[in-house]
Coordinates of C-alpha atoms in Angstrom, one line a residue:
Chain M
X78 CA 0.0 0.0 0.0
X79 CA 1.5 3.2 -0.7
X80 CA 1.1 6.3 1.3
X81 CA 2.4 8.8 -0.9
X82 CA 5.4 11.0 0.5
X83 CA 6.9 10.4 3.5
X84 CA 10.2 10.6 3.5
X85 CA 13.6 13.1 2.5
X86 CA 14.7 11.0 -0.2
X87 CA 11.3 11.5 -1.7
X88 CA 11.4 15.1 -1.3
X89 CA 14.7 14.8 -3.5
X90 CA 13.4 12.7 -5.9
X91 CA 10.5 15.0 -6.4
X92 CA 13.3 18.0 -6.2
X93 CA 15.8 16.5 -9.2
X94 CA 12.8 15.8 -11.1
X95 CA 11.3 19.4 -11.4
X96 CA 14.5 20.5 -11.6
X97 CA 15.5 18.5 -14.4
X98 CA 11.8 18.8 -16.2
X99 CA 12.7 22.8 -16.0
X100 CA 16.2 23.1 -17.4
X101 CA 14.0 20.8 -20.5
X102 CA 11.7 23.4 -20.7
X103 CA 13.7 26.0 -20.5
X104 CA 16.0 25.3 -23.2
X105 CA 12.9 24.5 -25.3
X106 CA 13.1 20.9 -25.4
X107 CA 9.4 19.9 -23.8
X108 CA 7.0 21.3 -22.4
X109 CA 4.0 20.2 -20.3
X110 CA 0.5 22.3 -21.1
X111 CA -0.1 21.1 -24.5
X112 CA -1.7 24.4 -25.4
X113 CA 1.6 25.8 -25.1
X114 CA 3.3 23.3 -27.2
X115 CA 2.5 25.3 -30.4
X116 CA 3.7 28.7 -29.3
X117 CA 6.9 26.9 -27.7
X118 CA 7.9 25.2 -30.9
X119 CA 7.7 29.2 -32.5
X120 CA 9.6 30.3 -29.6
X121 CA 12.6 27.7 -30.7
X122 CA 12.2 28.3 -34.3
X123 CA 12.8 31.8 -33.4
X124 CA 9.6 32.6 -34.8
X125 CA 8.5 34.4 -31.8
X126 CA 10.7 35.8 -28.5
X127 CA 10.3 34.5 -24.8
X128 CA 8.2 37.4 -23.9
X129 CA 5.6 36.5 -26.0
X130 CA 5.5 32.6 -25.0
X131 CA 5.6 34.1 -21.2
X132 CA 2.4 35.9 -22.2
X133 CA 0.7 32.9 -23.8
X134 CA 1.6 31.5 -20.6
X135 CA -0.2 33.9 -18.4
X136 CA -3.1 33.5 -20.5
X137 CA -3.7 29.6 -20.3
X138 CA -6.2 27.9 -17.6
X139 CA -4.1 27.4 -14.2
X140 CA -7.5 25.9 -12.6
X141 CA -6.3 22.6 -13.1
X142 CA -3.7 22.6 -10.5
X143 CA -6.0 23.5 -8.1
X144 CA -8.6 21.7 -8.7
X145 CA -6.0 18.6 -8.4
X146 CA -5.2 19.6 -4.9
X147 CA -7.5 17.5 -2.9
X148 CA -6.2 14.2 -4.7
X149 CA -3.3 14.8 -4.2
X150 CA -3.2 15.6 -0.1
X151 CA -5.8 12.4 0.2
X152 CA -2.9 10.0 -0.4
X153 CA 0.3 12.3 -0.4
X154 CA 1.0 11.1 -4.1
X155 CA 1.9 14.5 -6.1
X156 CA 0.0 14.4 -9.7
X157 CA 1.9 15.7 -12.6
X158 CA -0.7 18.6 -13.4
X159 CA 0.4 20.0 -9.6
X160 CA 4.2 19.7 -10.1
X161 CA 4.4 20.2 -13.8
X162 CA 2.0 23.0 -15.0
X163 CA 3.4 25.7 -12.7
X164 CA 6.9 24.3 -13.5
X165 CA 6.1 25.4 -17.3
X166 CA 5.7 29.0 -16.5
X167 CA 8.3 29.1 -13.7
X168 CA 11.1 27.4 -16.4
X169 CA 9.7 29.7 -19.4
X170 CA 10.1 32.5 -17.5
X171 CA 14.4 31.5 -17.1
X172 CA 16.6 33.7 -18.9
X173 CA 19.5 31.0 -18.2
X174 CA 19.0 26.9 -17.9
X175 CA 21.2 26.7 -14.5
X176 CA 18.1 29.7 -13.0
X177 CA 15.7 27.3 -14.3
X178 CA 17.2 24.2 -12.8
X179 CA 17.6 25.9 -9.3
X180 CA 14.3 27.4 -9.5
X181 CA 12.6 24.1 -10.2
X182 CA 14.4 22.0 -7.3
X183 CA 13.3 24.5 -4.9
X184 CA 9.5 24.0 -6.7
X185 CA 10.0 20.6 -6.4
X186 CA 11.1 20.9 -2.6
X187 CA 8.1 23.2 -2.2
X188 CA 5.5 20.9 -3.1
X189 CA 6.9 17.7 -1.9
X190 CA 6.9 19.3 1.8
X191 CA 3.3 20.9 1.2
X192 CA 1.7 18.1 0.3
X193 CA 3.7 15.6 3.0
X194 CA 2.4 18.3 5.4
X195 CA -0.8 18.8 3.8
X196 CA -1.8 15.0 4.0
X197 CA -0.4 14.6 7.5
X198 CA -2.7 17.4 8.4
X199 CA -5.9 15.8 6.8
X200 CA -5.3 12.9 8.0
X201 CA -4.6 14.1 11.8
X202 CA -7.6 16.0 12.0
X203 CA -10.4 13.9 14.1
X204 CA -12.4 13.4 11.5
X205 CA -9.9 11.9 9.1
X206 CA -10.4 13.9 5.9
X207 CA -7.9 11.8 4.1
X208 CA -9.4 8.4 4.8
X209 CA -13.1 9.7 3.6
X210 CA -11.3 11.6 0.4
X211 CA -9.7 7.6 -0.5
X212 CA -13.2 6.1 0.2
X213 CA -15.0 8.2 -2.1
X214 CA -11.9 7.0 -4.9
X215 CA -13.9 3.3 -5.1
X216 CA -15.8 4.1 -7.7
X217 CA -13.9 5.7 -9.5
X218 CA -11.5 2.2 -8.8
X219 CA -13.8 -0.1 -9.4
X220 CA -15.6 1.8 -12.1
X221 CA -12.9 2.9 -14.4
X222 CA -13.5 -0.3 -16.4
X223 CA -16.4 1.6 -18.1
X224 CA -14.9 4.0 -19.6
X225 CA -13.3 2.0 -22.5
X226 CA -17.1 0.9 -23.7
X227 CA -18.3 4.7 -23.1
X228 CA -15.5 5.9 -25.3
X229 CA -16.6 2.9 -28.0
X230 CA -20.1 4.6 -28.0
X231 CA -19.0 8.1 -28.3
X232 CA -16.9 6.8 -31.0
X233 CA -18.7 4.1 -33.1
X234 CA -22.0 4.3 -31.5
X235 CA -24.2 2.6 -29.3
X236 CA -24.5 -1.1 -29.9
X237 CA -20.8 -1.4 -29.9
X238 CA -20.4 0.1 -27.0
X239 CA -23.0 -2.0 -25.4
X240 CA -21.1 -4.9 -26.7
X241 CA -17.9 -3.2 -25.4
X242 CA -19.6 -3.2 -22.0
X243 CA -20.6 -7.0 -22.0
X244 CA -17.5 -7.4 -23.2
X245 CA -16.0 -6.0 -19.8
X246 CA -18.8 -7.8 -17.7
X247 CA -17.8 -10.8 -19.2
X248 CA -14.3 -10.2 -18.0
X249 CA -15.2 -9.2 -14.7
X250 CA -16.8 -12.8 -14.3
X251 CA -14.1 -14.5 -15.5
X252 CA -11.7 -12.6 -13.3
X253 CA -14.0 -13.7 -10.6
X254 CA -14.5 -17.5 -11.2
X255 CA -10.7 -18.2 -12.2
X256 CA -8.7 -15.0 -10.6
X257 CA -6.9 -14.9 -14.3
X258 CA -5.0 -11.6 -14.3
X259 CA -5.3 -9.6 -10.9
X260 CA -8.6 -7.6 -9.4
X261 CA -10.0 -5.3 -11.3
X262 CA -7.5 -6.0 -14.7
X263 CA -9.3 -8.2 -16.5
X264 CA -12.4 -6.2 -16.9
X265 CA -10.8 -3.0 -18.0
X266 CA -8.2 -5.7 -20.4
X267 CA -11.9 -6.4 -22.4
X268 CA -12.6 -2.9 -22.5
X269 CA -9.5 -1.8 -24.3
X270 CA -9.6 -4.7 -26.6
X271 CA -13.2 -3.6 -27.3
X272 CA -11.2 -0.3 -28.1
X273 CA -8.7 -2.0 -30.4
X274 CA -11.5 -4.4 -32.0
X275 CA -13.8 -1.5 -33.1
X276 CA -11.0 0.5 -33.8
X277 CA -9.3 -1.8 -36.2
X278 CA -12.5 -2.5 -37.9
X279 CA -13.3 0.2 -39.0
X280 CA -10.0 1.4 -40.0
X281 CA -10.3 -1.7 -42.5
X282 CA -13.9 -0.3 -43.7
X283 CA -12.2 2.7 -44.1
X284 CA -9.4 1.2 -46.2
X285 CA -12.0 -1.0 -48.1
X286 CA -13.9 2.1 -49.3
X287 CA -11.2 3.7 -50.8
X288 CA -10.9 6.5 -48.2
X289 CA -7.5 8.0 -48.9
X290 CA -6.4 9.4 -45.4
X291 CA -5.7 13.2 -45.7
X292 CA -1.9 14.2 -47.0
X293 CA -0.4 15.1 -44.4
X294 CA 3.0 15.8 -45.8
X295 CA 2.8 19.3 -46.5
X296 CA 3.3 20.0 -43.0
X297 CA 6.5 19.6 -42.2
X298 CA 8.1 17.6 -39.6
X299 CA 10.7 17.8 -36.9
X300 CA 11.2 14.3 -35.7
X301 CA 15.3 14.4 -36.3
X302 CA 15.3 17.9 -33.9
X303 CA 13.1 15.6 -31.1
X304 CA 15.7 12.4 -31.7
X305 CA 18.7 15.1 -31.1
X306 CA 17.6 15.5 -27.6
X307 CA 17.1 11.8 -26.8
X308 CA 20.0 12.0 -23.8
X309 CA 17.7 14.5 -21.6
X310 CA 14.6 12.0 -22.3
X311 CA 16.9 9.0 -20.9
X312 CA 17.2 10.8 -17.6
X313 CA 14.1 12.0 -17.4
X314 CA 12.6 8.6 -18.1
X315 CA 14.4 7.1 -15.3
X316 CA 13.4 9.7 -13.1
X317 CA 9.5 9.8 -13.9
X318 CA 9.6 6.3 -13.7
X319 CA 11.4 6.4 -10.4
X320 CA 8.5 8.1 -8.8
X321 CA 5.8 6.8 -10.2
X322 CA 6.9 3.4 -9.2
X323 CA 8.1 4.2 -5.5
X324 CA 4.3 5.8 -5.2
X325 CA 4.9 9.6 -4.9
X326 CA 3.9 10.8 -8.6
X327 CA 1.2 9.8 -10.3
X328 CA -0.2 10.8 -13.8
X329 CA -4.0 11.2 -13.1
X330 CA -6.2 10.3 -10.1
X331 CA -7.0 7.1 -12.0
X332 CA -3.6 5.5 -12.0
X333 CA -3.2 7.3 -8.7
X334 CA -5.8 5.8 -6.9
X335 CA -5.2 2.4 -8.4
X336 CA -1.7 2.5 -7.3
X337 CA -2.2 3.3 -3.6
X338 CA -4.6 0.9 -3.1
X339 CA -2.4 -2.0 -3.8
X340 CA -3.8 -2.6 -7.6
X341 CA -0.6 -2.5 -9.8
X342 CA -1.7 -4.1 -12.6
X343 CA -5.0 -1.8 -12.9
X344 CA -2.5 1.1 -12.6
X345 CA -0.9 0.3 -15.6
X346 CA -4.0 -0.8 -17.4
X347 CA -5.1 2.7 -16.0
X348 CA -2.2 4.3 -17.7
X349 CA -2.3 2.5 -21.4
X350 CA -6.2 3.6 -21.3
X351 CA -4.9 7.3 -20.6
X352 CA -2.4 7.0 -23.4
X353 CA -4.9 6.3 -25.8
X354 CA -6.5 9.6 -25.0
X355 CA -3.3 11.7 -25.2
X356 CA -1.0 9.8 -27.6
X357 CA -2.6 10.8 -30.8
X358 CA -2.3 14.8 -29.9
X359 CA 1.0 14.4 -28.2
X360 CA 2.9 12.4 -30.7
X361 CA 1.6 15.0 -33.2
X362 CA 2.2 17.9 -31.8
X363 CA 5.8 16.8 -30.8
X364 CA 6.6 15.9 -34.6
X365 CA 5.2 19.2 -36.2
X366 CA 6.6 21.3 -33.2
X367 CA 10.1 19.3 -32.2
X368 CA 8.8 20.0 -28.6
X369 CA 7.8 17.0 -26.7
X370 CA 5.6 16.4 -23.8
X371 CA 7.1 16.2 -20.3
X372 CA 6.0 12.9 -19.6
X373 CA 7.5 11.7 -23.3
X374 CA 4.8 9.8 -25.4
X375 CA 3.0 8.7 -22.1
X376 CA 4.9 5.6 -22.4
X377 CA 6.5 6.0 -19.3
X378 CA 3.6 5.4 -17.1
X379 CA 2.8 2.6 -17.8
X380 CA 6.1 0.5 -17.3
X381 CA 6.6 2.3 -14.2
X382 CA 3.9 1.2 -12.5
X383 CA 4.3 -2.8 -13.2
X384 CA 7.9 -2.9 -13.2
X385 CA 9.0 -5.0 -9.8
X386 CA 11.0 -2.0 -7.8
X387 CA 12.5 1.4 -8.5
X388 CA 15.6 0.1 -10.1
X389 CA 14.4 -1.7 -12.7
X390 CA 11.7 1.3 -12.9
X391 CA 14.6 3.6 -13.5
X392 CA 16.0 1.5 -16.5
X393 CA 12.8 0.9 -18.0
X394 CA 12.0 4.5 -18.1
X395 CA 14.9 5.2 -19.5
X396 CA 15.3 2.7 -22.4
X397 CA 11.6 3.4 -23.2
X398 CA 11.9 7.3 -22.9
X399 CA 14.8 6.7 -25.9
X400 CA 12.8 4.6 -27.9
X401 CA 10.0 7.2 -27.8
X402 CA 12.4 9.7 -29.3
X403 CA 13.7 7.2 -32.1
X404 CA 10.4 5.7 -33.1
X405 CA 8.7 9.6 -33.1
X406 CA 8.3 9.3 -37.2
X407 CA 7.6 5.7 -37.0
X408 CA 4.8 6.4 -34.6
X409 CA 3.6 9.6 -36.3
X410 CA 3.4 8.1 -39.6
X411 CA 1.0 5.3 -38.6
X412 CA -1.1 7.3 -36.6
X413 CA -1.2 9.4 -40.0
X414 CA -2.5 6.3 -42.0
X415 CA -4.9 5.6 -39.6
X416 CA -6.9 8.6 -38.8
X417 CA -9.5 6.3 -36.6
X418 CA -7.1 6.8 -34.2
X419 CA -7.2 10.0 -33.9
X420 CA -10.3 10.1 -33.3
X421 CA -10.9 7.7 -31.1
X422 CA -8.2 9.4 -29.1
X423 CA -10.7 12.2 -28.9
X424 CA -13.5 10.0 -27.7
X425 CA -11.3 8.4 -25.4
X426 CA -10.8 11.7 -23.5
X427 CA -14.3 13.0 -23.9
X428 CA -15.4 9.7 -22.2
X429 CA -12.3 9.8 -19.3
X430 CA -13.5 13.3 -18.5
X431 CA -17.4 12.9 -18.1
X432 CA -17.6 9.4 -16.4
X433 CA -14.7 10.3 -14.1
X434 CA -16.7 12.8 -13.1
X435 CA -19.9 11.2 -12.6
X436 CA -17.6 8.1 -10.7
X437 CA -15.7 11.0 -8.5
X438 CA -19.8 12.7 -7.6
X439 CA -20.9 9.4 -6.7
X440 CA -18.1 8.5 -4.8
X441 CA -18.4 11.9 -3.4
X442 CA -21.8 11.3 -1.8
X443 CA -20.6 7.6 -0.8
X444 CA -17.9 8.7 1.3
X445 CA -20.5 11.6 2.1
X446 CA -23.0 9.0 4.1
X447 CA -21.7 9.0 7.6
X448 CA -19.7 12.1 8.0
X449 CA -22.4 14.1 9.5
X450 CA -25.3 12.4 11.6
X451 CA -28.5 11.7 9.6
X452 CA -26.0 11.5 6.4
X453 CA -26.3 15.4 6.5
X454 CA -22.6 15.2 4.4
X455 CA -25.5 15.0 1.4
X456 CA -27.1 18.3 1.9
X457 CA -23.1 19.4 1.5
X458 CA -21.6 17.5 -1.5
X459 CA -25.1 17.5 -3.2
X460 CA -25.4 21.2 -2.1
X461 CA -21.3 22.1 -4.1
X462 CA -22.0 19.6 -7.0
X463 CA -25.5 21.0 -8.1
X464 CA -24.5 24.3 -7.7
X465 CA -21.5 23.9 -9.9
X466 CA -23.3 22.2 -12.6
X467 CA -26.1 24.9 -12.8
X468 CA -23.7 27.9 -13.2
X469 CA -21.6 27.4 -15.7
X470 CA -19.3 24.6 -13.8
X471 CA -16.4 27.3 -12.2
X472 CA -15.0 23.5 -11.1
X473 CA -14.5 21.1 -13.5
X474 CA -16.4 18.2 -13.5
X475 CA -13.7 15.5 -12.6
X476 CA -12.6 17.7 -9.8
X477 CA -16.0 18.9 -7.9
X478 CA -16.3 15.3 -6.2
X479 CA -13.5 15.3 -4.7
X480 CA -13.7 19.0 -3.4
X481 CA -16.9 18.7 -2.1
X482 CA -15.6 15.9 0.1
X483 CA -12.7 17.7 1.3
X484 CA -15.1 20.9 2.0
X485 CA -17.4 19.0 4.0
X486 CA -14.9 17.2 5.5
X487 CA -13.3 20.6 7.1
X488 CA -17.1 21.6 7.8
X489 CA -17.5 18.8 9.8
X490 CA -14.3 18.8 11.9
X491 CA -15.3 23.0 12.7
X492 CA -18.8 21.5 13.9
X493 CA -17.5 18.7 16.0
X494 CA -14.8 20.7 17.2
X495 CA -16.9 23.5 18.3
X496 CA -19.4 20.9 19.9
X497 CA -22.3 21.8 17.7
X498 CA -23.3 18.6 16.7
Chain B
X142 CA -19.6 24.4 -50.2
X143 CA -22.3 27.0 -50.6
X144 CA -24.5 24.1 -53.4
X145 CA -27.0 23.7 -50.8
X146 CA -26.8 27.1 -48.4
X147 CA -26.1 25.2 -45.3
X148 CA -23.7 26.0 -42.6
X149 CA -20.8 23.4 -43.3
X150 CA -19.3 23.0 -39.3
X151 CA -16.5 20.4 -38.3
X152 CA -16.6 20.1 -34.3
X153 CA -13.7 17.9 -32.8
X154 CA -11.9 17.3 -29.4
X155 CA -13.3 15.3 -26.3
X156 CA -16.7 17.7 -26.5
X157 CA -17.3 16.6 -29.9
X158 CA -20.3 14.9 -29.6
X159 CA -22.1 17.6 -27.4
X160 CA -20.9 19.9 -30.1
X161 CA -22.8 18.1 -33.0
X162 CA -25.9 17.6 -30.9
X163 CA -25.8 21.4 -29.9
X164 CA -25.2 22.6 -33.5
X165 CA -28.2 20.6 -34.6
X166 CA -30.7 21.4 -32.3
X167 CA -29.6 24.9 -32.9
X168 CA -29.6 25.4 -36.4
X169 CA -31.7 22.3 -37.9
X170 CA -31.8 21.6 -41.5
X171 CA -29.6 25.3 -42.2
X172 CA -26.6 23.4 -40.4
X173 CA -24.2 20.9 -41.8
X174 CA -22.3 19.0 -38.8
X175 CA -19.6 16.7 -38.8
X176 CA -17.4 15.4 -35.9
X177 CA -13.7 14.3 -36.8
X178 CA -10.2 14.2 -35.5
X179 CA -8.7 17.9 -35.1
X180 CA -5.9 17.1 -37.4
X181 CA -8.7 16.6 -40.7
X182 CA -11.1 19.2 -39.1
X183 CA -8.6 22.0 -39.6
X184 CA -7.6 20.7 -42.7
X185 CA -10.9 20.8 -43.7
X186 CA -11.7 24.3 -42.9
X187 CA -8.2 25.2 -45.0
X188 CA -9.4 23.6 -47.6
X189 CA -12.4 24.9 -48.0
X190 CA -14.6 21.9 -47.4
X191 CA -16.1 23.3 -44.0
X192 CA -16.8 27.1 -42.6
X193 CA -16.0 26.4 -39.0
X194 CA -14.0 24.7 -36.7
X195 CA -15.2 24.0 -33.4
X196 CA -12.3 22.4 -31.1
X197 CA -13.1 21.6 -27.8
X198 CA -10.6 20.3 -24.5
X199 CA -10.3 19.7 -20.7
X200 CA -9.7 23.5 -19.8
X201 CA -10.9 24.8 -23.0
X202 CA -7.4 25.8 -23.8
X203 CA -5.1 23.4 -24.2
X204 CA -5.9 21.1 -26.9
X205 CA -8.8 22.7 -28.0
X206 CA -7.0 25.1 -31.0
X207 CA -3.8 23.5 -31.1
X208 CA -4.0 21.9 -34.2
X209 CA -6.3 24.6 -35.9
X210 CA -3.4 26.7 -34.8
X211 CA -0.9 25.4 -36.6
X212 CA -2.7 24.8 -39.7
X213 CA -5.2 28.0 -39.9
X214 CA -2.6 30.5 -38.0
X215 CA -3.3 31.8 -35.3
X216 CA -4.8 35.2 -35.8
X217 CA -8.3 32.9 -37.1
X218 CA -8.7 31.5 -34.0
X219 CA -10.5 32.4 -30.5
X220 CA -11.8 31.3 -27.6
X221 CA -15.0 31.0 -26.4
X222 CA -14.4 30.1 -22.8
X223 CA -11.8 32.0 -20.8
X224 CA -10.0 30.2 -18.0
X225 CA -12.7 27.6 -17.7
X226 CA -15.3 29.8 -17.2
X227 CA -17.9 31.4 -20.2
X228 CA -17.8 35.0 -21.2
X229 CA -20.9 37.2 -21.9
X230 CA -23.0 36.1 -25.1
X231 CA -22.3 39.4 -26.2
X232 CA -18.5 38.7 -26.2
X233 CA -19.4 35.6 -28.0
X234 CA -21.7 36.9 -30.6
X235 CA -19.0 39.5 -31.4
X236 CA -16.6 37.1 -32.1
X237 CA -18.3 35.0 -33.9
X238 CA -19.3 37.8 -35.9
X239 CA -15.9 39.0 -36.8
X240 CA -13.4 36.8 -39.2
X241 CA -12.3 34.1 -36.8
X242 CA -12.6 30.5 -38.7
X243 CA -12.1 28.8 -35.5
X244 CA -14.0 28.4 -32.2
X245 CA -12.2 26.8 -29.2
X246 CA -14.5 25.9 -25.8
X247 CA -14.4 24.1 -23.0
X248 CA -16.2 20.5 -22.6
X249 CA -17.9 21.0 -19.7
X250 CA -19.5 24.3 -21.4
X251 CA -19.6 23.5 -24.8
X252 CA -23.2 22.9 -24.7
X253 CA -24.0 26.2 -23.2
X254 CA -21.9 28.4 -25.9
X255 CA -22.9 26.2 -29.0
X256 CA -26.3 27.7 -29.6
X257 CA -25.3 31.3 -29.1
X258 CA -22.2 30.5 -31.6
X259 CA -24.1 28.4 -34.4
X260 CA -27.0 31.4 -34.4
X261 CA -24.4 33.9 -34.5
X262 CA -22.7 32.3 -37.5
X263 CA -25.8 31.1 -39.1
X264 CA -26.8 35.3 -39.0
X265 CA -23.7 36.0 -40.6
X266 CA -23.6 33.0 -43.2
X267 CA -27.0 34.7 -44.5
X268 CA -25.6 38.1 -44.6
X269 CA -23.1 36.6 -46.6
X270 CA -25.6 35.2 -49.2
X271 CA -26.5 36.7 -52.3

């Protein structure tokens, strides 16, 4: 079981991370907010100068790091939205690499010792915020398995994704009768085969009806400048991976969650259904910019999680950080020839965000039940979620569970403490 | 493009399935909607095929424009959501009005700014008409 950051040597880890992650961005060479991917890759074509990608910067939606908060102190595990998007602007902002390195270790000190503090806190309070926060994860744990077959539907309609979703049912029996894979793998293994299955076929219907897939090579394509920099992706695979796999850095609350409660084959599974979403746009933007992504081609994740200890973590990372950077075009190239993918890329994400946010609300109210006598937590959570939906959602659907929880959580210790239940 | 009058939209992004809904219960039988990866949306638009781009992402920033970015340049793309949150419609009817090709929101409020975009643009596509 892994309770998040604990430790010195994690703070360090977490420290030469950021710090390496910012001299990368600094010099150009990655970035983490793929809406500032495009103006980046101008900024290193000399296109455009550093003031002008500091600006695009300050215009872009910070939210997300906050909204991330309350995931992160529930288990002490740092998610890369938290460390990393702030980190962008910080590094951009670095006239010199060295400033950027310094200025990201002390980031990376910063945050490590917030949230170490910040989940100690919760979970010393005397009604343990931190422990009702992890309860309201189980849908989202046990759940995840659906959003393969919803991203089937949004993609291909609604009779393959019911037989997506039999599909996983079928896989959670199996697991059940004959324990094939570990708990909770084998259903969400169905669902992403359902994935590959409806994707391949109709990729082949396209092929069949003499669908050309759009040209792509008049834009042109930086692959060679991306391989140049493979020595800074080696040592940032190992470290990514080192983290992820010792439990302090996560990718999403997915994986997260998975990962702290013991399920280490569902984290990975968690990952590869993440890096579906994202590998489409990332390898994409990476090949027409020659910026990359932070996290590489998302690869990373998933190795660090099922890989047996930190060592071999490290080495994993590393030789499948390099191979991202040499098989860039490869990857790019098929991805062109198969424009499914893209799209059902797209779908994938559109389904990760709305039914983690409807597992996270239920969860929320779960959790909710006996926190305040006569499940009065309801009146609360129900109370922030229905008044975020109805005016204009300030917080973003995936996050509002979760923040619900942690507000009526602090309600609740006030009222107890002040004896007024 | 212009053979049958209708209003030729490509929507794409994780929001792209609100945004074809929305643009058809908006606009009807005037409104041509397609959903498709960003990548062949754009290119779409460049070449002629569609009018607008609608992108859509997480934060309504991010991944939303990237790629009509890139291939549209910049200065004919805007947002319709700031920082997560939606502006005024009349910010949004002005926009829509002016000579932007593509529209960038945010998923979680793409079904509120759809309608006030597609009637916006449908206005201006019959302006436009002889």
């Amino acid at each position: 079981m892994k309770l998040g950051i604990d430790s010195p040597i994690h703070i360090i880890l977490i420290a030469a991370l950021a710090g390496w992650t910012a001299i990368m961005v600094q010099k150009g060479i990655a970035i983490f907010h793929d809406g500032l991917r495009h103006k980046m890759g101008d900024f290193v074509s000399g296109t455009t100068d550093r003031n002008d990608l500091i600006k695009t910067g300050n215009s872009l939606n910070q939210r997300l790091m906050i909204w991330f908060i309350p995931f992160t102190l529930a288990t002490g595990v740092i998610l890369t939205h938290i460390l990393l998007l702030p980190l962008d602007l910080l590094s951009i902002r670095s006239q010199k690499w060295w400033q950027a390195g310094l200025i990201g270790i002390i980031w990376g000190a910063v945050i490590s010792v917030g949230v170490w503090v910040g989940h100690d806190v919760l979970g010393a309070m005397p009604i343990n915020i931190s422990t009702i926060l992890i309860r309201s994860f189980d849908p989202l744990i046990f759940g995840m398995a659906i959003i393969p077959p919803v991203a089937v539907a949004y993609q291909f309609g609604r009779v393959p994704g019911m037989v997506s979703l039999l599909a996983v049912l079928v896989g959670y029996l199996l697991e059940l009768k004959f324990a094939v894979i570990a708990i909770n793998a084998l259903p969400m293994v169905a669902g992403l085969l359902m994935v590959a299955f409806f994707t391949y076929r109709a990729e082949h219907q396209r092929e069949l009806s003499g669908e050309e897939p759009i040209d792509m090579s008049f834009l042109e394509t930086k692959e060679d400048q991306v391989s140049a920099n493979r020595l800074w992706f080696v040592v940032q695979g190992a470290l990514m991976a080192t983290v992820v796999n010792v439990g302090i850095f996560s990718w999403f609350a997915h994986d997260m969650a998975a990962y702290s409660s013991g399920f280490q084959v569902q984290a990975m599974l968690a990952a590869i259904m993440i890096s579906i979403g994202f590998l489409p746009t990332v390898v994409t933007s990476t090949a027409m910019t020659s910026v990359s992504q932070v996290v590489g081609l998302t690869f990373v994740f998933m190795v660090a999680y099922i890989a047996p200890n930190p060592i071999i973590a490290a080495v994993a990372g590393a030789v499948v950080m390099l191979f991202e950077t040499r098989l860039l075009r490869n990857i790019n190239n098929f991805i062109n020839q198969a424009p499914t993918i893209r799209e059902v890329g797209d779908s994938m994400r559109g389904a990760f965000d709305q039914i983690s946010g409807i597992l996270l609300m239920a969860g929320a109210f779960l959790a909710s039940e006996k926190v305040l006598p006569g499940s009065g937590g309801y009146l609360i959570v129900g109370g922030i979620i229905g008044l975020n939906e109805m005016t204009g959602t300030p917080i973003m659907r995936m996050a509002v569970g979760p923040i619900a929880v942690l507000i009526l959580g602090l309600i609740a210790n006030i009222v107890y403490g002040l004896g007024v239940i | 493009m212009r053979t049958n009058n209708k209003l030729i939209l490509v929507a794409s992004g994780i929001a792209k399935g609100v945004i074809v809904q929305s643009a058809k219960q908006t606009g009807g039988e005037h409104v041509d909607v397609q959903s498709m990866s960003d990548m062949q949306a754009a290119i779409t638009v460049q070449d002629g095929k569609a009018d607008y781009f609608i992108g859509s992402c997480s934060t309504g920033q991010g991944g939303a424009l990237s790629m009509a970015r890139a291939i549209l340049g910049e200065e004919k793309c805007v947002l319709l959501t700031e920082q997560g949150r939606m502006l005024d419609s009349d910010i949004i009817h002005e926009r829509a009005s002016s000579d932007y090709r593509a529209f960038g929101v945010s998923a979680d409020l793409a079904a509120d700014v759809i309608p006030i975009l597609v009637r916006t643009l449908l206005e201006k596509h019959q302006n436009t008409e002889v």
